[in-house]
């Protein structure tokens, strides 16, 4: 499950030509735990690194131009470049089940989605949809793409199953954190917006249920469906919803100035990455470990800088902070946790297993394992 947590430095710089895996970058200090590094496009507003079946794909802009997009894929273990493709203006990036999906802006509110074999880069299909495809999710053989509408496509051949320009509860506007606002499982498609969460039928795109609380300061993280629960963060609080009907199970607030940056589920707990930045003295970040049953706090882990990004895998919760630190944890206890420091604080974060991938605003991809 990837997440918002991909807060990148503003601006788009110059793309360094000659992309190659296993590239040594002597002018940058090599972080502890580095497996390999490579020169890549500068991310700009693109999604963070995405992974599937031993491949990590990153995207961004070439030559400082928003209309000059590029996606590059590497072997996660060796860093060898697998392939690259150039586009016009990219809108979204997703990897799932051995396929990399790339959205590309077209005219009149449309986008074109390309599906590539993750290992070879062979184009499997290409399809135009009536939205910008900034947010994408895959479940049960279907690719869902949203921004100004919602489309459902067959992952096998890209054929359109249905499209919705809007439903009564939402217009499918993607404002920020595109990898967070849209999620899907075998039962529903979930979209988070300024007012809460809407669950959509995967059969025809009609509304299944909606959660619209009286007080909500916009969805910042999620919806994240895990089992029979959908987690959503916003307004300094995390809420657990029943996936069947959207009814609230519990709500845990974290105080004034808190901002939720990511969640990670274990067998009985929910880890919540939270950023607090109340100048001039209380500037820090925290990972809370909550009971999955009722949201009560069990432990907390404090950072010296605000949490700016976080990503969850089946094995680990990887957290990035504003001072360039990357930390791995599977529980917010007082035990020492592995961490490393990047030579920059502007980076997007992806992960697979225990390996993390940091794409910097300067056009470097670091593959990192927890330092011993």
Coordinates of C-alpha atoms in Angstrom, one line a residue:
X1 CA 0.0 0.0 0.0
X2 CA 1.5 3.0 -1.0
X3 CA 0.8 6.4 0.4
X4 CA 0.8 10.3 0.5
X5 CA 3.7 10.4 2.3
X6 CA 5.1 11.4 -1.1
X7 CA 5.6 15.0 -0.3
X8 CA 8.2 16.2 -2.9
X9 CA 10.2 19.3 -3.1
X10 CA 8.5 21.9 -5.3
X11 CA 9.8 22.8 -8.7
X12 CA 11.1 20.7 -11.6
X13 CA 14.8 20.7 -12.3
X14 CA 17.0 19.6 -15.1
X15 CA 17.0 15.9 -15.9
X16 CA 20.4 14.3 -15.9
X17 CA 20.9 12.3 -19.1
X18 CA 22.5 8.8 -19.2
X19 CA 20.2 6.9 -16.9
X20 CA 21.8 3.6 -15.7
X21 CA 21.4 1.2 -12.8
X22 CA 24.1 0.7 -10.2
X23 CA 25.4 4.3 -10.8
X24 CA 27.8 5.6 -8.3
X25 CA 27.2 9.3 -7.4
X26 CA 30.4 10.4 -5.7
X27 CA 29.3 14.0 -5.1
X28 CA 26.6 12.7 -2.8
X29 CA 27.2 11.0 0.5
X30 CA 26.1 7.4 0.4
X31 CA 23.5 6.7 3.1
X32 CA 23.9 3.8 5.4
X33 CA 22.1 0.7 4.1
X34 CA 22.5 1.7 0.4
X35 CA 22.0 -1.3 -1.9
X36 CA 22.5 0.8 -5.1
X37 CA 21.7 4.2 -6.6
X38 CA 20.9 5.5 -10.1
X39 CA 20.2 8.8 -11.9
X40 CA 16.5 9.2 -12.7
X41 CA 14.1 11.9 -13.8
X42 CA 13.3 14.6 -11.3
X43 CA 9.9 13.8 -9.8
X44 CA 8.2 17.1 -9.6
X45 CA 4.6 16.4 -8.8
X46 CA 4.7 12.8 -10.0
X47 CA 3.9 9.8 -7.8
X48 CA 6.6 8.2 -5.6
X49 CA 8.5 5.0 -6.7
X50 CA 6.3 2.0 -7.3
X51 CA 7.2 -1.7 -7.1
X52 CA 6.0 -5.0 -8.3
X53 CA 7.6 -8.5 -8.6
X54 CA 11.2 -7.4 -8.2
X55 CA 10.9 -4.2 -10.3
X56 CA 10.9 -0.6 -9.1
X57 CA 9.6 2.1 -11.5
X58 CA 10.0 5.8 -11.1
X59 CA 8.8 8.7 -13.2
X60 CA 9.3 12.4 -13.6
X61 CA 10.1 15.2 -16.1
X62 CA 13.0 15.5 -18.5
X63 CA 14.8 18.7 -19.4
X64 CA 12.8 20.7 -16.9
X65 CA 9.6 20.5 -19.0
X66 CA 6.3 19.4 -17.5
X67 CA 5.3 18.1 -21.0
X68 CA 8.4 15.9 -21.2
X69 CA 7.7 12.8 -19.1
X70 CA 9.7 9.7 -18.6
X71 CA 9.3 6.4 -16.7
X72 CA 12.3 4.2 -15.9
X73 CA 12.3 0.7 -14.3
X74 CA 15.1 -1.1 -12.4
X75 CA 15.7 -4.5 -10.9
X76 CA 15.2 -4.0 -7.1
X77 CA 18.0 -6.3 -6.2
X78 CA 20.8 -5.4 -8.6
X79 CA 19.8 -1.9 -9.7
X80 CA 20.1 -2.9 -13.4
X81 CA 17.9 -0.7 -15.6
X82 CA 15.2 -2.8 -17.2
X83 CA 13.6 -0.3 -19.6
X84 CA 12.5 3.3 -20.0
X85 CA 9.7 5.1 -21.9
X86 CA 9.1 8.7 -22.8
X87 CA 5.7 10.4 -22.7
X88 CA 4.0 13.8 -22.9
X89 CA 2.7 15.1 -19.6
X90 CA 2.5 12.3 -17.1
X91 CA -0.4 12.2 -14.6
X92 CA -0.2 9.0 -12.6
X93 CA 2.0 6.0 -11.9
X94 CA 1.0 2.6 -10.5
X95 CA 2.6 -0.9 -10.3
X96 CA 0.6 -4.0 -9.5
X97 CA 0.7 -7.7 -10.4
X98 CA 3.7 -7.5 -12.7
X99 CA 2.4 -4.5 -14.7
X100 CA 3.3 -0.8 -14.6
X101 CA 0.5 1.7 -15.4
X102 CA 1.2 5.2 -16.6
X103 CA -1.3 8.0 -17.1
X104 CA -0.6 10.7 -19.7
X105 CA -2.6 13.9 -20.1
X106 CA -4.6 14.4 -23.3
X107 CA -7.0 17.1 -24.4
X108 CA -10.5 17.9 -23.1
X109 CA -10.2 16.4 -19.7
X110 CA -9.0 13.0 -21.0
X111 CA -5.9 10.9 -20.3
X112 CA -4.3 7.9 -22.0
X113 CA -3.3 5.0 -19.8
X114 CA -0.5 2.7 -20.9
X115 CA 0.2 -0.7 -19.4
X116 CA 3.7 -2.1 -19.5
X117 CA 5.2 -5.5 -18.6
X118 CA 7.1 -4.6 -15.5
X119 CA 10.2 -6.7 -16.4
X120 CA 10.5 -6.1 -20.1
X121 CA 8.8 -2.8 -20.6
X122 CA 6.7 -4.2 -23.5
X123 CA 3.5 -2.3 -23.9
X124 CA 0.5 -4.5 -23.2
X125 CA -2.2 -2.1 -24.1
X126 CA -3.1 1.6 -24.2
X127 CA -6.5 3.1 -23.5
X128 CA -8.0 6.6 -23.4
X129 CA -10.4 7.5 -20.5
X130 CA -12.5 10.6 -19.7
X131 CA -10.5 11.7 -16.6
X132 CA -6.9 12.6 -15.8
X133 CA -5.9 9.3 -14.2
X134 CA -3.9 11.0 -11.4
X135 CA -5.0 8.3 -9.0
X136 CA -5.0 4.6 -9.9
X137 CA -5.7 1.3 -8.0
X138 CA -6.0 -2.4 -9.0
X139 CA -8.2 -5.1 -7.6
X140 CA -9.8 -8.3 -8.9
X141 CA -8.6 -7.9 -12.4
X142 CA -9.7 -4.3 -12.8
X143 CA -7.8 -1.0 -13.0
X144 CA -9.5 2.0 -11.6
X145 CA -8.4 5.5 -12.6
X146 CA -9.7 8.8 -11.2
X147 CA -9.5 12.6 -11.3
X148 CA -12.5 14.4 -12.6
X149 CA -14.2 11.1 -13.1
X150 CA -13.8 7.4 -12.4
X151 CA -13.1 4.7 -15.0
X152 CA -12.9 0.9 -14.6
X153 CA -10.7 -1.0 -17.1
X154 CA -9.9 -4.7 -17.6
X155 CA -6.3 -5.2 -16.6
X156 CA -6.0 -8.0 -19.3
X157 CA -6.6 -5.8 -22.4
X158 CA -7.5 -2.3 -21.2
X159 CA -11.1 -2.5 -22.4
X160 CA -13.4 0.0 -20.5
X161 CA -16.0 -1.7 -18.3
X162 CA -17.7 1.5 -17.2
X163 CA -17.0 5.2 -16.6
X164 CA -18.6 7.7 -14.2
X165 CA -18.2 11.5 -14.5
X166 CA -19.6 11.8 -11.0
X167 CA -22.0 10.3 -8.5
X168 CA -24.2 12.3 -6.1
X169 CA -21.7 12.2 -3.3
X170 CA -18.5 13.2 -5.1
X171 CA -17.0 14.5 -8.3
X172 CA -13.8 12.4 -8.0
X173 CA -11.5 15.5 -7.6
X174 CA -7.9 14.5 -6.9
X175 CA -6.3 17.4 -5.0
X176 CA -3.2 15.9 -3.6
X177 CA -1.6 12.6 -2.6
X178 CA -3.0 10.8 -5.6
X179 CA -1.9 7.4 -4.4
X180 CA -4.0 7.9 -1.3
X181 CA -7.4 9.1 -2.5
X182 CA -8.3 6.0 -4.4
X183 CA -8.2 2.4 -3.2
X184 CA -10.0 -0.8 -4.1
X185 CA -10.5 -4.4 -3.0
X186 CA -12.7 -7.3 -4.2
X187 CA -15.8 -5.7 -2.7
X188 CA -15.7 -1.9 -3.5
X189 CA -13.8 1.0 -4.9
X190 CA -13.1 3.7 -2.2
X191 CA -12.5 7.4 -2.9
X192 CA -11.5 9.9 -0.3
X193 CA -12.2 13.6 -0.7
X194 CA -12.7 16.8 1.3
X195 CA -15.9 15.5 2.9
X196 CA -15.0 11.9 3.8
X197 CA -15.2 8.6 1.9
X198 CA -17.4 7.2 -0.8
X199 CA -17.6 3.5 -1.6
X200 CA -18.4 2.6 -5.2
X201 CA -19.8 -0.7 -6.7
X202 CA -17.1 -2.4 -8.8
X203 CA -19.9 -3.7 -11.0
X204 CA -21.4 -0.5 -12.4
X205 CA -19.8 2.5 -10.6
X206 CA -22.9 3.3 -8.5
X207 CA -22.6 4.4 -4.8
X208 CA -22.6 1.6 -2.3
X209 CA -22.3 3.8 0.8
X210 CA -20.8 7.2 1.8
X211 CA -19.3 8.4 5.1
X212 CA -19.9 12.2 5.4
X213 CA -19.2 13.3 9.0
X214 CA -20.4 16.7 10.3
X215 CA -16.8 17.8 11.2
X216 CA -14.0 16.7 8.9
X217 CA -11.0 18.7 7.6
X218 CA -10.5 16.8 4.4
X219 CA -9.2 13.3 3.8
X220 CA -5.4 13.3 4.1
X221 CA -4.6 9.6 4.2
X222 CA -6.7 6.8 2.8
X223 CA -9.1 5.3 2.4
X224 CA -7.1 2.2 3.2
X225 CA -9.2 -1.1 3.1
X226 CA -7.7 -3.8 5.3
X227 CA -9.9 -6.9 5.8
X228 CA -13.4 -5.7 6.9
X229 CA -12.2 -2.3 7.9
X230 CA -11.5 0.9 6.0
X231 CA -9.1 3.4 7.7
X232 CA -9.0 7.1 6.8
X233 CA -7.0 9.9 8.2
X234 CA -7.8 13.6 8.2
X235 CA -8.2 16.6 10.5
X236 CA -5.6 15.3 12.9
X237 CA -7.6 12.1 13.5
X238 CA -7.8 8.5 12.3
X239 CA -11.2 6.8 11.8
X240 CA -12.0 3.1 11.4
X241 CA -15.0 2.4 9.2
X242 CA -17.0 -0.8 8.6
X243 CA -16.2 -1.8 5.0
X244 CA -19.7 -3.2 4.6
X245 CA -21.8 -0.1 5.2
X246 CA -19.3 2.7 6.1
X247 CA -20.5 3.0 9.7
X248 CA -17.9 4.4 12.2
X249 CA -16.2 1.9 14.5
X250 CA -13.8 4.3 16.3
X251 CA -12.1 7.6 16.0
X252 CA -8.8 8.6 17.6
X253 CA -7.7 12.3 17.5
X254 CA -4.1 13.4 17.9
X255 CA -4.5 17.0 19.0
X256 CA -4.2 20.4 17.6
X257 CA -1.8 20.9 14.7
X258 CA -1.5 17.1 14.0
X259 CA -1.5 15.9 10.4
X260 CA -1.8 12.2 9.5
X261 CA 0.8 11.0 7.0
X262 CA 0.3 7.3 6.8
X263 CA -1.0 4.1 8.4
X264 CA 0.3 0.5 8.7
X265 CA -1.7 -2.5 10.0
X266 CA -0.2 -5.4 11.9
X267 CA -2.2 -8.4 13.3
X268 CA -3.7 -6.5 16.2
X269 CA -2.5 -2.9 15.8
X270 CA -2.6 0.1 13.6
X271 CA 0.5 2.2 13.3
X272 CA -0.2 5.9 12.5
X273 CA 2.5 8.3 11.3
X274 CA 1.6 11.8 12.4
X275 CA 3.4 15.1 11.8
X276 CA 3.2 18.0 14.3
X277 CA 4.7 21.3 13.4
X278 CA 3.7 24.0 16.0
X279 CA 6.5 26.6 15.7
X280 CA 8.6 27.7 17.4
X281 CA 9.2 24.9 19.9
X282 CA 7.0 21.8 19.3
X283 CA 8.3 20.6 15.9
X284 CA 8.4 16.8 15.8
X285 CA 6.8 13.7 14.3
X286 CA 5.3 10.6 16.0
X287 CA 4.4 7.0 15.1
X288 CA 1.5 5.9 17.4
X289 CA 0.6 2.2 17.8
X290 CA -3.1 1.9 18.3
X291 CA -5.3 -1.1 19.2
X292 CA -7.1 -2.2 16.0
X293 CA -10.1 -3.1 18.0
X294 CA -10.9 0.3 19.6
X295 CA -8.2 2.8 18.5
X296 CA -6.7 3.1 22.0
X297 CA -3.0 4.1 22.2
X298 CA -0.5 1.4 23.1
X299 CA 2.9 3.0 22.4
X300 CA 4.4 6.0 20.7
X301 CA 7.7 6.6 18.9
X302 CA 8.9 10.2 18.7
X303 CA 11.1 11.8 15.9
X304 CA 13.1 15.0 16.1
X305 CA 11.5 16.3 12.8
X306 CA 8.0 16.2 11.4
X307 CA 7.0 13.1 9.5
X308 CA 6.6 14.1 5.8
X309 CA 6.0 10.8 4.1
X310 CA 5.5 7.1 5.0
X311 CA 4.8 3.9 3.1
X312 CA 3.5 0.5 4.2
X313 CA 4.4 -3.0 3.0
X314 CA 3.4 -6.4 4.3
X315 CA 6.6 -6.5 6.3
X316 CA 7.4 -3.0 7.4
X317 CA 6.4 0.6 8.0
X318 CA 8.9 3.0 6.4
X319 CA 8.8 6.6 7.6
X320 CA 10.6 9.7 6.2
X321 CA 11.0 12.9 8.2
X322 CA 11.8 16.5 7.2
X323 CA 15.5 16.2 8.2
X324 CA 16.0 13.5 5.5
X325 CA 15.9 10.5 7.9
X326 CA 14.3 7.2 6.7
X327 CA 13.3 4.8 9.5
X328 CA 12.0 1.2 9.4
X329 CA 9.6 -0.1 12.1
X330 CA 7.0 -2.8 12.6
X331 CA 5.9 -1.5 16.0
X332 CA 6.1 1.8 17.9
X333 CA 8.0 0.4 20.9
X334 CA 11.0 1.7 22.7
X335 CA 13.4 -0.7 21.1
X336 CA 16.1 0.7 18.7
X337 CA 14.9 0.9 15.1
X338 CA 17.1 0.9 12.0
X339 CA 17.4 4.3 10.3
X340 CA 19.5 6.1 7.7
X341 CA 20.0 9.7 6.7
X342 CA 19.7 11.0 3.1
X343 CA 21.8 13.9 1.8
X344 CA 18.6 15.8 1.1
X345 CA 15.2 16.4 2.7
X346 CA 13.3 16.5 -0.6
X347 CA 12.4 12.9 -1.7
X348 CA 9.5 10.6 -2.5
X349 CA 9.3 7.2 -0.8
X350 CA 8.4 3.8 -2.0
X351 CA 9.0 0.3 -0.6
X352 CA 8.8 -3.4 -1.1
X353 CA 9.3 -5.9 1.7
X354 CA 12.0 -4.3 3.9
X355 CA 13.6 -2.4 1.0
X356 CA 12.9 1.3 0.6
X357 CA 13.3 3.5 -2.5
X358 CA 13.9 7.2 -2.1
X359 CA 13.6 9.4 -5.3
X360 CA 15.1 12.7 -4.6
X361 CA 14.1 16.1 -6.0
X362 CA 17.6 16.3 -7.5
X363 CA 17.1 13.2 -9.7
X364 CA 18.6 10.3 -7.7
X365 CA 17.1 7.0 -6.8
X366 CA 18.4 5.4 -3.6
X367 CA 17.7 1.7 -2.9
X368 CA 18.0 1.2 0.8
X369 CA 17.9 -1.7 3.2
X370 CA 17.6 -1.4 7.0
X371 CA 21.2 -0.7 8.3
X372 CA 22.5 -3.3 10.8

